[in-house]
């Protein structure tokens, strides 16, 4: 089968950083399904895993942590899917990724593809949707249908992949959503997704929030820079508030006051935790994706795809990684077709 892989960890401008290769097609067994991959999307985790380091892989390593495709075969323990089913998923960071024509994935972390979306549109959703959903509703424990009623939520990096979904999920849950953006196109994107207000993350957030009538906020999702906003969020969050984090800090964080004084909940989200550690509730990811498919098909959520490259090959994936590393992308970038 065709695949895009690496053996060395190089800067993305190096043509050897991602390579077109031929690999054996794997065989499904146990709870695995074999998916014929039709589209994949790129996420910051792809670029972080690929980032330059001395390590050399003895065998080609396939990246990619978002996909949509069709079930080709199933293992003997599979009960949720059959050959021919259209599916979407984010996969497992400890296993070969989705940048291949065929991929094995545990059925428990797979959802049915939204019927109203094509494969490219569906591939844009899984990783960012799982991240935003788990952070808001599993980690912070806000009920997904009405848990934000009467509450305010600040979404830092609202135009990014996770932010684009978080805004929608939070609005549906009843939050007043304040997103951050700095360019007119990202401001417009945040508002189109349902943000009630947009503030500039290049300026101090406190004065902008006060001008909008917010002396404090009930919750915040810092989806961009944990260190940069740590002190400011501690000051902005209301007592008993919550902060959600997905980016590892570069330095040491002071977890004392005001976080302790206000009893602020600090919540880490790593959407690969369930499949990586094979938690007892890993099937919640498949159920979550099924529920999101229902919401998409009912018109209650919209997709976040903004651009598609074709075909799926090393040259286009290098271009996608390069664009993602620029930090200026909006929504999700997808590759489709072989």
JSON list of C-alpha atoms in Angstrom, two decimals, residues 12-238:
[
{"chain": "A", "resi": 12, "resn": "UNK", "atom": "CA", "xyz": [9.96, 20.34, 7.08]},
{"chain": "A", "resi": 13, "resn": "UNK", "atom": "CA", "xyz": [11.82, 22.14, 4.26]},
{"chain": "A", "resi": 14, "resn": "UNK", "atom": "CA", "xyz": [14.09, 19.10, 3.92]},
{"chain": "A", "resi": 15, "resn": "UNK", "atom": "CA", "xyz": [12.63, 16.84, 1.18]},
{"chain": "A", "resi": 16, "resn": "UNK", "atom": "CA", "xyz": [13.65, 13.82, 3.29]},
{"chain": "A", "resi": 17, "resn": "UNK", "atom": "CA", "xyz": [11.45, 14.91, 6.22]},
{"chain": "A", "resi": 18, "resn": "UNK", "atom": "CA", "xyz": [8.43, 13.04, 4.81]},
{"chain": "A", "resi": 19, "resn": "UNK", "atom": "CA", "xyz": [8.78, 10.36, 2.13]},
{"chain": "A", "resi": 20, "resn": "UNK", "atom": "CA", "xyz": [6.50, 8.41, -0.18]},
{"chain": "A", "resi": 21, "resn": "UNK", "atom": "CA", "xyz": [6.91, 4.70, 0.63]},
{"chain": "A", "resi": 22, "resn": "UNK", "atom": "CA", "xyz": [5.32, 1.32, -0.08]},
{"chain": "A", "resi": 23, "resn": "UNK", "atom": "CA", "xyz": [4.34, -0.78, 2.95]},
{"chain": "A", "resi": 24, "resn": "UNK", "atom": "CA", "xyz": [2.54, -4.09, 3.51]},
{"chain": "A", "resi": 25, "resn": "UNK", "atom": "CA", "xyz": [-1.20, -3.82, 4.04]},
{"chain": "A", "resi": 26, "resn": "UNK", "atom": "CA", "xyz": [-1.96, -4.83, 7.66]},
{"chain": "A", "resi": 27, "resn": "UNK", "atom": "CA", "xyz": [-4.52, -7.48, 8.68]},
{"chain": "A", "resi": 28, "resn": "UNK", "atom": "CA", "xyz": [-7.41, -6.85, 11.08]},
{"chain": "A", "resi": 29, "resn": "UNK", "atom": "CA", "xyz": [-7.71, -8.96, 14.23]},
{"chain": "A", "resi": 30, "resn": "UNK", "atom": "CA", "xyz": [-9.39, -8.64, 17.62]},
{"chain": "A", "resi": 31, "resn": "UNK", "atom": "CA", "xyz": [-11.13, -5.28, 18.09]},
{"chain": "A", "resi": 32, "resn": "UNK", "atom": "CA", "xyz": [-9.33, -3.73, 15.11]},
{"chain": "A", "resi": 33, "resn": "UNK", "atom": "CA", "xyz": [-10.97, -2.64, 11.91]},
{"chain": "A", "resi": 34, "resn": "UNK", "atom": "CA", "xyz": [-9.00, -2.14, 8.69]},
{"chain": "A", "resi": 35, "resn": "UNK", "atom": "CA", "xyz": [-9.95, 1.20, 7.16]},
{"chain": "A", "resi": 36, "resn": "UNK", "atom": "CA", "xyz": [-9.39, 2.25, 3.56]},
{"chain": "A", "resi": 37, "resn": "UNK", "atom": "CA", "xyz": [-8.34, 5.84, 4.17]},
{"chain": "A", "resi": 38, "resn": "UNK", "atom": "CA", "xyz": [-10.00, 8.42, 1.92]},
{"chain": "A", "resi": 39, "resn": "UNK", "atom": "CA", "xyz": [-8.92, 11.66, 3.64]},
{"chain": "A", "resi": 40, "resn": "UNK", "atom": "CA", "xyz": [-6.68, 12.83, 6.48]},
{"chain": "A", "resi": 41, "resn": "UNK", "atom": "CA", "xyz": [-6.13, 16.12, 8.26]},
{"chain": "A", "resi": 42, "resn": "UNK", "atom": "CA", "xyz": [-3.06, 17.62, 9.91]},
{"chain": "A", "resi": 43, "resn": "UNK", "atom": "CA", "xyz": [-2.83, 18.76, 13.52]},
{"chain": "A", "resi": 44, "resn": "UNK", "atom": "CA", "xyz": [-0.11, 20.37, 15.67]},
{"chain": "A", "resi": 45, "resn": "UNK", "atom": "CA", "xyz": [0.64, 16.92, 17.11]},
{"chain": "A", "resi": 46, "resn": "UNK", "atom": "CA", "xyz": [1.81, 15.81, 13.65]},
{"chain": "A", "resi": 47, "resn": "UNK", "atom": "CA", "xyz": [4.39, 18.58, 13.50]},
{"chain": "A", "resi": 48, "resn": "UNK", "atom": "CA", "xyz": [5.48, 18.02, 17.12]},
{"chain": "A", "resi": 49, "resn": "UNK", "atom": "CA", "xyz": [6.07, 14.30, 16.54]},
{"chain": "A", "resi": 50, "resn": "UNK", "atom": "CA", "xyz": [7.98, 15.08, 13.33]},
{"chain": "A", "resi": 51, "resn": "UNK", "atom": "CA", "xyz": [10.06, 17.89, 14.87]},
{"chain": "A", "resi": 52, "resn": "UNK", "atom": "CA", "xyz": [13.86, 17.58, 14.42]},
{"chain": "A", "resi": 53, "resn": "UNK", "atom": "CA", "xyz": [15.72, 15.28, 16.82]},
{"chain": "A", "resi": 54, "resn": "UNK", "atom": "CA", "xyz": [18.65, 12.84, 16.50]},
{"chain": "A", "resi": 55, "resn": "UNK", "atom": "CA", "xyz": [16.54, 9.66, 16.61]},
{"chain": "A", "resi": 56, "resn": "UNK", "atom": "CA", "xyz": [16.50, 7.43, 13.52]},
{"chain": "A", "resi": 57, "resn": "UNK", "atom": "CA", "xyz": [13.72, 4.93, 12.87]},
{"chain": "A", "resi": 58, "resn": "UNK", "atom": "CA", "xyz": [14.73, 1.44, 11.77]},
{"chain": "A", "resi": 59, "resn": "UNK", "atom": "CA", "xyz": [11.43, 1.10, 9.90]},
{"chain": "A", "resi": 60, "resn": "UNK", "atom": "CA", "xyz": [9.38, 3.85, 8.22]},
{"chain": "A", "resi": 61, "resn": "UNK", "atom": "CA", "xyz": [7.15, 5.60, 10.77]},
{"chain": "A", "resi": 62, "resn": "UNK", "atom": "CA", "xyz": [3.72, 6.69, 9.54]},
{"chain": "A", "resi": 63, "resn": "UNK", "atom": "CA", "xyz": [2.23, 9.80, 11.15]},
{"chain": "A", "resi": 64, "resn": "UNK", "atom": "CA", "xyz": [-1.32, 11.14, 10.91]},
{"chain": "A", "resi": 65, "resn": "UNK", "atom": "CA", "xyz": [-3.94, 11.35, 13.62]},
{"chain": "A", "resi": 66, "resn": "UNK", "atom": "CA", "xyz": [-7.19, 12.14, 11.84]},
{"chain": "A", "resi": 67, "resn": "UNK", "atom": "CA", "xyz": [-8.89, 10.14, 9.10]},
{"chain": "A", "resi": 68, "resn": "UNK", "atom": "CA", "xyz": [-12.13, 9.31, 7.36]},
{"chain": "A", "resi": 69, "resn": "UNK", "atom": "CA", "xyz": [-12.61, 6.25, 5.21]},
{"chain": "A", "resi": 70, "resn": "UNK", "atom": "CA", "xyz": [-14.41, 2.97, 4.60]},
{"chain": "A", "resi": 71, "resn": "UNK", "atom": "CA", "xyz": [-14.14, -0.23, 6.61]},
{"chain": "A", "resi": 72, "resn": "UNK", "atom": "CA", "xyz": [-12.35, -2.84, 4.47]},
{"chain": "A", "resi": 73, "resn": "UNK", "atom": "CA", "xyz": [-12.22, -5.73, 6.97]},
{"chain": "A", "resi": 74, "resn": "UNK", "atom": "CA", "xyz": [-12.88, -6.39, 10.67]},
{"chain": "A", "resi": 75, "resn": "UNK", "atom": "CA", "xyz": [-11.29, -8.44, 13.44]},
{"chain": "A", "resi": 76, "resn": "UNK", "atom": "CA", "xyz": [-13.08, -11.36, 15.07]},
{"chain": "A", "resi": 77, "resn": "UNK", "atom": "CA", "xyz": [-14.06, -9.33, 18.17]},
{"chain": "A", "resi": 78, "resn": "UNK", "atom": "CA", "xyz": [-15.54, -6.36, 16.27]},
{"chain": "A", "resi": 79, "resn": "UNK", "atom": "CA", "xyz": [-19.24, -5.72, 16.92]},
{"chain": "A", "resi": 80, "resn": "UNK", "atom": "CA", "xyz": [-19.81, -2.06, 15.96]},
{"chain": "A", "resi": 81, "resn": "UNK", "atom": "CA", "xyz": [-18.80, -2.03, 12.28]},
{"chain": "A", "resi": 82, "resn": "UNK", "atom": "CA", "xyz": [-18.86, -4.13, 9.13]},
{"chain": "A", "resi": 83, "resn": "UNK", "atom": "CA", "xyz": [-17.09, -3.86, 5.76]},
{"chain": "A", "resi": 84, "resn": "UNK", "atom": "CA", "xyz": [-18.47, -0.99, 3.74]},
{"chain": "A", "resi": 85, "resn": "UNK", "atom": "CA", "xyz": [-19.25, 1.29, 6.69]},
{"chain": "A", "resi": 86, "resn": "UNK", "atom": "CA", "xyz": [-18.05, 4.89, 6.40]},
{"chain": "A", "resi": 87, "resn": "UNK", "atom": "CA", "xyz": [-16.16, 5.98, 9.53]},
{"chain": "A", "resi": 88, "resn": "UNK", "atom": "CA", "xyz": [-14.06, 8.77, 11.03]},
{"chain": "A", "resi": 89, "resn": "UNK", "atom": "CA", "xyz": [-11.59, 8.76, 13.93]},
{"chain": "A", "resi": 90, "resn": "UNK", "atom": "CA", "xyz": [-8.42, 10.28, 15.45]},
{"chain": "A", "resi": 91, "resn": "UNK", "atom": "CA", "xyz": [-6.58, 7.02, 16.11]},
{"chain": "A", "resi": 92, "resn": "UNK", "atom": "CA", "xyz": [-3.91, 6.15, 18.65]},
{"chain": "A", "resi": 93, "resn": "UNK", "atom": "CA", "xyz": [-0.56, 7.96, 18.86]},
{"chain": "A", "resi": 94, "resn": "UNK", "atom": "CA", "xyz": [1.20, 4.71, 19.88]},
{"chain": "A", "resi": 95, "resn": "UNK", "atom": "CA", "xyz": [0.24, 2.95, 16.60]},
{"chain": "A", "resi": 96, "resn": "UNK", "atom": "CA", "xyz": [0.96, 3.58, 12.89]},
{"chain": "A", "resi": 97, "resn": "UNK", "atom": "CA", "xyz": [-0.91, 6.66, 11.72]},
{"chain": "A", "resi": 98, "resn": "UNK", "atom": "CA", "xyz": [-3.44, 7.52, 9.06]},
{"chain": "A", "resi": 99, "resn": "UNK", "atom": "CA", "xyz": [-1.09, 8.74, 6.31]},
{"chain": "A", "resi": 100, "resn": "UNK", "atom": "CA", "xyz": [-1.46, 5.40, 4.53]},
{"chain": "A", "resi": 101, "resn": "UNK", "atom": "CA", "xyz": [-3.96, 3.82, 2.18]},
{"chain": "A", "resi": 102, "resn": "UNK", "atom": "CA", "xyz": [-5.00, 1.34, 4.89]},
{"chain": "A", "resi": 103, "resn": "UNK", "atom": "CA", "xyz": [-4.91, 1.67, 8.66]},
{"chain": "A", "resi": 104, "resn": "UNK", "atom": "CA", "xyz": [-5.75, -0.53, 11.63]},
{"chain": "A", "resi": 105, "resn": "UNK", "atom": "CA", "xyz": [-7.73, 1.19, 14.38]},
{"chain": "A", "resi": 106, "resn": "UNK", "atom": "CA", "xyz": [-9.58, -0.10, 17.44]},
{"chain": "A", "resi": 107, "resn": "UNK", "atom": "CA", "xyz": [-13.32, 0.00, 16.79]},
{"chain": "A", "resi": 108, "resn": "UNK", "atom": "CA", "xyz": [-13.95, 1.51, 20.25]},
{"chain": "A", "resi": 109, "resn": "UNK", "atom": "CA", "xyz": [-12.41, 4.86, 19.29]},
{"chain": "A", "resi": 110, "resn": "UNK", "atom": "CA", "xyz": [-14.14, 5.08, 15.90]},
{"chain": "A", "resi": 111, "resn": "UNK", "atom": "CA", "xyz": [-17.41, 6.80, 15.00]},
{"chain": "A", "resi": 112, "resn": "UNK", "atom": "CA", "xyz": [-19.75, 6.61, 12.05]},
{"chain": "A", "resi": 113, "resn": "UNK", "atom": "CA", "xyz": [-18.99, 9.30, 9.48]},
{"chain": "A", "resi": 114, "resn": "UNK", "atom": "CA", "xyz": [-21.57, 12.11, 9.45]},
{"chain": "A", "resi": 115, "resn": "UNK", "atom": "CA", "xyz": [-23.82, 11.33, 6.49]},
{"chain": "A", "resi": 116, "resn": "UNK", "atom": "CA", "xyz": [-24.06, 14.99, 5.51]},
{"chain": "A", "resi": 117, "resn": "UNK", "atom": "CA", "xyz": [-20.28, 15.41, 5.14]},
{"chain": "A", "resi": 118, "resn": "UNK", "atom": "CA", "xyz": [-17.92, 14.09, 2.50]},
{"chain": "A", "resi": 119, "resn": "UNK", "atom": "CA", "xyz": [-14.73, 12.29, 3.55]},
{"chain": "A", "resi": 120, "resn": "UNK", "atom": "CA", "xyz": [-12.58, 15.43, 3.50]},
{"chain": "A", "resi": 121, "resn": "UNK", "atom": "CA", "xyz": [-15.03, 17.36, 5.66]},
{"chain": "A", "resi": 122, "resn": "UNK", "atom": "CA", "xyz": [-15.30, 14.45, 8.09]},
{"chain": "A", "resi": 123, "resn": "UNK", "atom": "CA", "xyz": [-11.54, 13.99, 8.37]},
{"chain": "A", "resi": 124, "resn": "UNK", "atom": "CA", "xyz": [-11.22, 17.56, 9.66]},
{"chain": "A", "resi": 125, "resn": "UNK", "atom": "CA", "xyz": [-13.20, 16.81, 12.81]},
{"chain": "A", "resi": 126, "resn": "UNK", "atom": "CA", "xyz": [-12.16, 13.89, 15.05]},
{"chain": "A", "resi": 127, "resn": "UNK", "atom": "CA", "xyz": [-9.05, 14.99, 16.97]},
{"chain": "A", "resi": 128, "resn": "UNK", "atom": "CA", "xyz": [-10.15, 18.57, 17.57]},
{"chain": "A", "resi": 129, "resn": "UNK", "atom": "CA", "xyz": [-13.72, 17.55, 18.39]},
{"chain": "A", "resi": 130, "resn": "UNK", "atom": "CA", "xyz": [-12.65, 14.88, 20.89]},
{"chain": "A", "resi": 131, "resn": "UNK", "atom": "CA", "xyz": [-10.21, 17.36, 22.48]},
{"chain": "A", "resi": 132, "resn": "UNK", "atom": "CA", "xyz": [-12.79, 20.13, 22.88]},
{"chain": "A", "resi": 133, "resn": "UNK", "atom": "CA", "xyz": [-15.58, 17.78, 24.00]},
{"chain": "A", "resi": 134, "resn": "UNK", "atom": "CA", "xyz": [-13.46, 15.92, 26.56]},
{"chain": "A", "resi": 135, "resn": "UNK", "atom": "CA", "xyz": [-12.05, 19.16, 27.95]},
{"chain": "A", "resi": 136, "resn": "UNK", "atom": "CA", "xyz": [-15.38, 20.91, 28.40]},
{"chain": "A", "resi": 137, "resn": "UNK", "atom": "CA", "xyz": [-17.63, 18.00, 29.30]},
{"chain": "A", "resi": 138, "resn": "UNK", "atom": "CA", "xyz": [-15.39, 15.23, 30.71]},
{"chain": "A", "resi": 139, "resn": "UNK", "atom": "CA", "xyz": [-12.57, 17.16, 32.40]},
{"chain": "A", "resi": 140, "resn": "UNK", "atom": "CA", "xyz": [-14.45, 20.31, 33.47]},
{"chain": "A", "resi": 141, "resn": "UNK", "atom": "CA", "xyz": [-17.64, 18.27, 33.87]},
{"chain": "A", "resi": 142, "resn": "UNK", "atom": "CA", "xyz": [-20.03, 20.81, 32.39]},
{"chain": "A", "resi": 143, "resn": "UNK", "atom": "CA", "xyz": [-23.14, 18.97, 31.08]},
{"chain": "A", "resi": 144, "resn": "UNK", "atom": "CA", "xyz": [-23.02, 19.13, 27.26]},
{"chain": "A", "resi": 145, "resn": "UNK", "atom": "CA", "xyz": [-26.59, 20.34, 26.74]},
{"chain": "A", "resi": 146, "resn": "UNK", "atom": "CA", "xyz": [-27.02, 23.12, 29.32]},
{"chain": "A", "resi": 147, "resn": "UNK", "atom": "CA", "xyz": [-23.90, 23.20, 31.53]},
{"chain": "A", "resi": 148, "resn": "UNK", "atom": "CA", "xyz": [-22.88, 26.68, 30.40]},
{"chain": "A", "resi": 149, "resn": "UNK", "atom": "CA", "xyz": [-26.15, 28.46, 31.11]},
{"chain": "A", "resi": 150, "resn": "UNK", "atom": "CA", "xyz": [-25.40, 31.80, 32.75]},
{"chain": "A", "resi": 151, "resn": "UNK", "atom": "CA", "xyz": [-21.62, 31.24, 32.53]},
{"chain": "A", "resi": 152, "resn": "UNK", "atom": "CA", "xyz": [-18.84, 32.89, 30.52]},
{"chain": "A", "resi": 153, "resn": "UNK", "atom": "CA", "xyz": [-16.07, 31.04, 28.66]},
{"chain": "A", "resi": 154, "resn": "UNK", "atom": "CA", "xyz": [-12.89, 32.52, 27.20]},
{"chain": "A", "resi": 155, "resn": "UNK", "atom": "CA", "xyz": [-11.44, 30.55, 24.25]},
{"chain": "A", "resi": 156, "resn": "UNK", "atom": "CA", "xyz": [-7.84, 31.52, 23.53]},
{"chain": "A", "resi": 157, "resn": "UNK", "atom": "CA", "xyz": [-6.98, 30.73, 19.85]},
{"chain": "A", "resi": 158, "resn": "UNK", "atom": "CA", "xyz": [-10.60, 30.60, 18.78]},
{"chain": "A", "resi": 159, "resn": "UNK", "atom": "CA", "xyz": [-9.81, 30.28, 15.07]},
{"chain": "A", "resi": 160, "resn": "UNK", "atom": "CA", "xyz": [-7.61, 27.20, 15.49]},
{"chain": "A", "resi": 161, "resn": "UNK", "atom": "CA", "xyz": [-8.78, 23.64, 15.03]},
{"chain": "A", "resi": 162, "resn": "UNK", "atom": "CA", "xyz": [-9.76, 22.95, 18.66]},
{"chain": "A", "resi": 163, "resn": "UNK", "atom": "CA", "xyz": [-11.04, 26.48, 19.19]},
{"chain": "A", "resi": 164, "resn": "UNK", "atom": "CA", "xyz": [-13.30, 26.25, 16.14]},
{"chain": "A", "resi": 165, "resn": "UNK", "atom": "CA", "xyz": [-15.09, 23.27, 17.67]},
{"chain": "A", "resi": 166, "resn": "UNK", "atom": "CA", "xyz": [-14.94, 24.51, 21.27]},
{"chain": "A", "resi": 167, "resn": "UNK", "atom": "CA", "xyz": [-16.78, 27.72, 20.36]},
{"chain": "A", "resi": 168, "resn": "UNK", "atom": "CA", "xyz": [-19.63, 25.72, 18.84]},
{"chain": "A", "resi": 169, "resn": "UNK", "atom": "CA", "xyz": [-19.87, 23.15, 21.63]},
{"chain": "A", "resi": 170, "resn": "UNK", "atom": "CA", "xyz": [-19.78, 25.87, 24.28]},
{"chain": "A", "resi": 171, "resn": "UNK", "atom": "CA", "xyz": [-22.49, 27.93, 22.58]},
{"chain": "A", "resi": 172, "resn": "UNK", "atom": "CA", "xyz": [-24.68, 24.87, 22.30]},
{"chain": "A", "resi": 173, "resn": "UNK", "atom": "CA", "xyz": [-24.14, 24.25, 26.05]},
{"chain": "A", "resi": 174, "resn": "UNK", "atom": "CA", "xyz": [-25.32, 27.78, 26.83]},
{"chain": "A", "resi": 175, "resn": "UNK", "atom": "CA", "xyz": [-22.06, 29.63, 27.53]},
{"chain": "A", "resi": 176, "resn": "UNK", "atom": "CA", "xyz": [-21.46, 33.24, 26.64]},
{"chain": "A", "resi": 177, "resn": "UNK", "atom": "CA", "xyz": [-18.33, 32.73, 24.53]},
{"chain": "A", "resi": 178, "resn": "UNK", "atom": "CA", "xyz": [-15.48, 35.22, 24.22]},
{"chain": "A", "resi": 179, "resn": "UNK", "atom": "CA", "xyz": [-12.92, 34.08, 21.64]},
{"chain": "A", "resi": 180, "resn": "UNK", "atom": "CA", "xyz": [-9.51, 35.53, 20.89]},
{"chain": "A", "resi": 181, "resn": "UNK", "atom": "CA", "xyz": [-8.23, 36.45, 17.42]},
{"chain": "A", "resi": 182, "resn": "UNK", "atom": "CA", "xyz": [-6.05, 39.18, 15.95]},
{"chain": "A", "resi": 183, "resn": "UNK", "atom": "CA", "xyz": [-6.70, 39.34, 12.19]},
{"chain": "A", "resi": 184, "resn": "UNK", "atom": "CA", "xyz": [-9.92, 40.31, 10.47]},
{"chain": "A", "resi": 185, "resn": "UNK", "atom": "CA", "xyz": [-10.28, 36.89, 8.85]},
{"chain": "A", "resi": 186, "resn": "UNK", "atom": "CA", "xyz": [-9.87, 35.09, 12.20]},
{"chain": "A", "resi": 187, "resn": "UNK", "atom": "CA", "xyz": [-12.22, 37.53, 13.91]},
{"chain": "A", "resi": 188, "resn": "UNK", "atom": "CA", "xyz": [-14.85, 36.89, 11.23]},
{"chain": "A", "resi": 189, "resn": "UNK", "atom": "CA", "xyz": [-14.33, 33.12, 11.54]},
{"chain": "A", "resi": 190, "resn": "UNK", "atom": "CA", "xyz": [-14.87, 33.16, 15.31]},
{"chain": "A", "resi": 191, "resn": "UNK", "atom": "CA", "xyz": [-18.05, 35.20, 15.00]},
{"chain": "A", "resi": 192, "resn": "UNK", "atom": "CA", "xyz": [-19.36, 32.96, 12.23]},
{"chain": "A", "resi": 193, "resn": "UNK", "atom": "CA", "xyz": [-18.92, 29.94, 14.54]},
{"chain": "A", "resi": 194, "resn": "UNK", "atom": "CA", "xyz": [-21.00, 31.63, 17.23]},
{"chain": "A", "resi": 195, "resn": "UNK", "atom": "CA", "xyz": [-18.63, 33.58, 19.46]},
{"chain": "A", "resi": 196, "resn": "UNK", "atom": "CA", "xyz": [-20.53, 36.34, 21.25]},
{"chain": "A", "resi": 197, "resn": "UNK", "atom": "CA", "xyz": [-17.41, 38.52, 21.48]},
{"chain": "A", "resi": 198, "resn": "UNK", "atom": "CA", "xyz": [-13.89, 38.47, 20.04]},
{"chain": "A", "resi": 199, "resn": "UNK", "atom": "CA", "xyz": [-10.91, 40.09, 21.78]},
{"chain": "A", "resi": 200, "resn": "UNK", "atom": "CA", "xyz": [-7.33, 40.57, 20.56]},
{"chain": "A", "resi": 201, "resn": "UNK", "atom": "CA", "xyz": [-4.87, 38.09, 22.07]},
{"chain": "A", "resi": 202, "resn": "UNK", "atom": "CA", "xyz": [-1.97, 40.37, 21.14]},
{"chain": "A", "resi": 203, "resn": "UNK", "atom": "CA", "xyz": [-3.15, 42.85, 23.76]},
{"chain": "A", "resi": 204, "resn": "UNK", "atom": "CA", "xyz": [-3.87, 42.53, 27.49]},
{"chain": "A", "resi": 205, "resn": "UNK", "atom": "CA", "xyz": [-7.09, 40.58, 27.89]},
{"chain": "A", "resi": 206, "resn": "UNK", "atom": "CA", "xyz": [-8.30, 42.09, 31.18]},
{"chain": "A", "resi": 207, "resn": "UNK", "atom": "CA", "xyz": [-9.07, 45.62, 29.93]},
{"chain": "A", "resi": 208, "resn": "UNK", "atom": "CA", "xyz": [-10.80, 44.25, 26.84]},
{"chain": "A", "resi": 209, "resn": "UNK", "atom": "CA", "xyz": [-12.99, 41.95, 28.92]},
{"chain": "A", "resi": 210, "resn": "UNK", "atom": "CA", "xyz": [-13.86, 44.77, 31.34]},
{"chain": "A", "resi": 211, "resn": "UNK", "atom": "CA", "xyz": [-14.88, 46.94, 28.38]},
{"chain": "A", "resi": 212, "resn": "UNK", "atom": "CA", "xyz": [-17.30, 44.17, 27.41]},
{"chain": "A", "resi": 213, "resn": "UNK", "atom": "CA", "xyz": [-18.71, 44.03, 30.94]},
{"chain": "A", "resi": 214, "resn": "UNK", "atom": "CA", "xyz": [-16.78, 41.02, 32.28]},
{"chain": "A", "resi": 215, "resn": "UNK", "atom": "CA", "xyz": [-14.96, 41.68, 35.55]},
{"chain": "A", "resi": 216, "resn": "UNK", "atom": "CA", "xyz": [-14.24, 37.95, 35.78]},
{"chain": "A", "resi": 217, "resn": "UNK", "atom": "CA", "xyz": [-14.85, 34.87, 33.63]},
{"chain": "A", "resi": 218, "resn": "UNK", "atom": "CA", "xyz": [-16.15, 31.51, 34.79]},
{"chain": "A", "resi": 219, "resn": "UNK", "atom": "CA", "xyz": [-13.94, 29.32, 32.61]},
{"chain": "A", "resi": 220, "resn": "UNK", "atom": "CA", "xyz": [-11.15, 29.54, 30.05]},
{"chain": "A", "resi": 221, "resn": "UNK", "atom": "CA", "xyz": [-9.65, 27.25, 27.44]},
{"chain": "A", "resi": 222, "resn": "UNK", "atom": "CA", "xyz": [-6.00, 28.14, 26.81]},
{"chain": "A", "resi": 223, "resn": "UNK", "atom": "CA", "xyz": [-5.42, 26.41, 23.49]},
{"chain": "A", "resi": 224, "resn": "UNK", "atom": "CA", "xyz": [-2.30, 28.32, 22.49]},
{"chain": "A", "resi": 225, "resn": "UNK", "atom": "CA", "xyz": [0.40, 29.19, 25.04]},
{"chain": "A", "resi": 226, "resn": "UNK", "atom": "CA", "xyz": [0.17, 27.87, 28.61]},
{"chain": "A", "resi": 227, "resn": "UNK", "atom": "CA", "xyz": [3.03, 30.02, 29.96]},
{"chain": "A", "resi": 228, "resn": "UNK", "atom": "CA", "xyz": [2.04, 33.30, 28.37]},
{"chain": "A", "resi": 229, "resn": "UNK", "atom": "CA", "xyz": [-1.49, 33.45, 29.74]},
{"chain": "A", "resi": 230, "resn": "UNK", "atom": "CA", "xyz": [-0.98, 31.63, 33.07]},
{"chain": "A", "resi": 231, "resn": "UNK", "atom": "CA", "xyz": [-0.70, 34.66, 35.36]},
{"chain": "A", "resi": 232, "resn": "UNK", "atom": "CA", "xyz": [-3.32, 36.67, 33.50]},
{"chain": "A", "resi": 233, "resn": "UNK", "atom": "CA", "xyz": [-5.88, 33.86, 33.57]},
{"chain": "A", "resi": 234, "resn": "UNK", "atom": "CA", "xyz": [-5.33, 33.38, 37.29]},
{"chain": "A", "resi": 235, "resn": "UNK", "atom": "CA", "xyz": [-6.35, 37.00, 37.75]},
{"chain": "A", "resi": 236, "resn": "UNK", "atom": "CA", "xyz": [-9.29, 36.86, 35.33]},
{"chain": "A", "resi": 237, "resn": "UNK", "atom": "CA", "xyz": [-10.92, 33.63, 36.47]},
{"chain": "A", "resi": 238, "resn": "UNK", "atom": "CA", "xyz": [-13.69, 33.85, 39.04]}
]
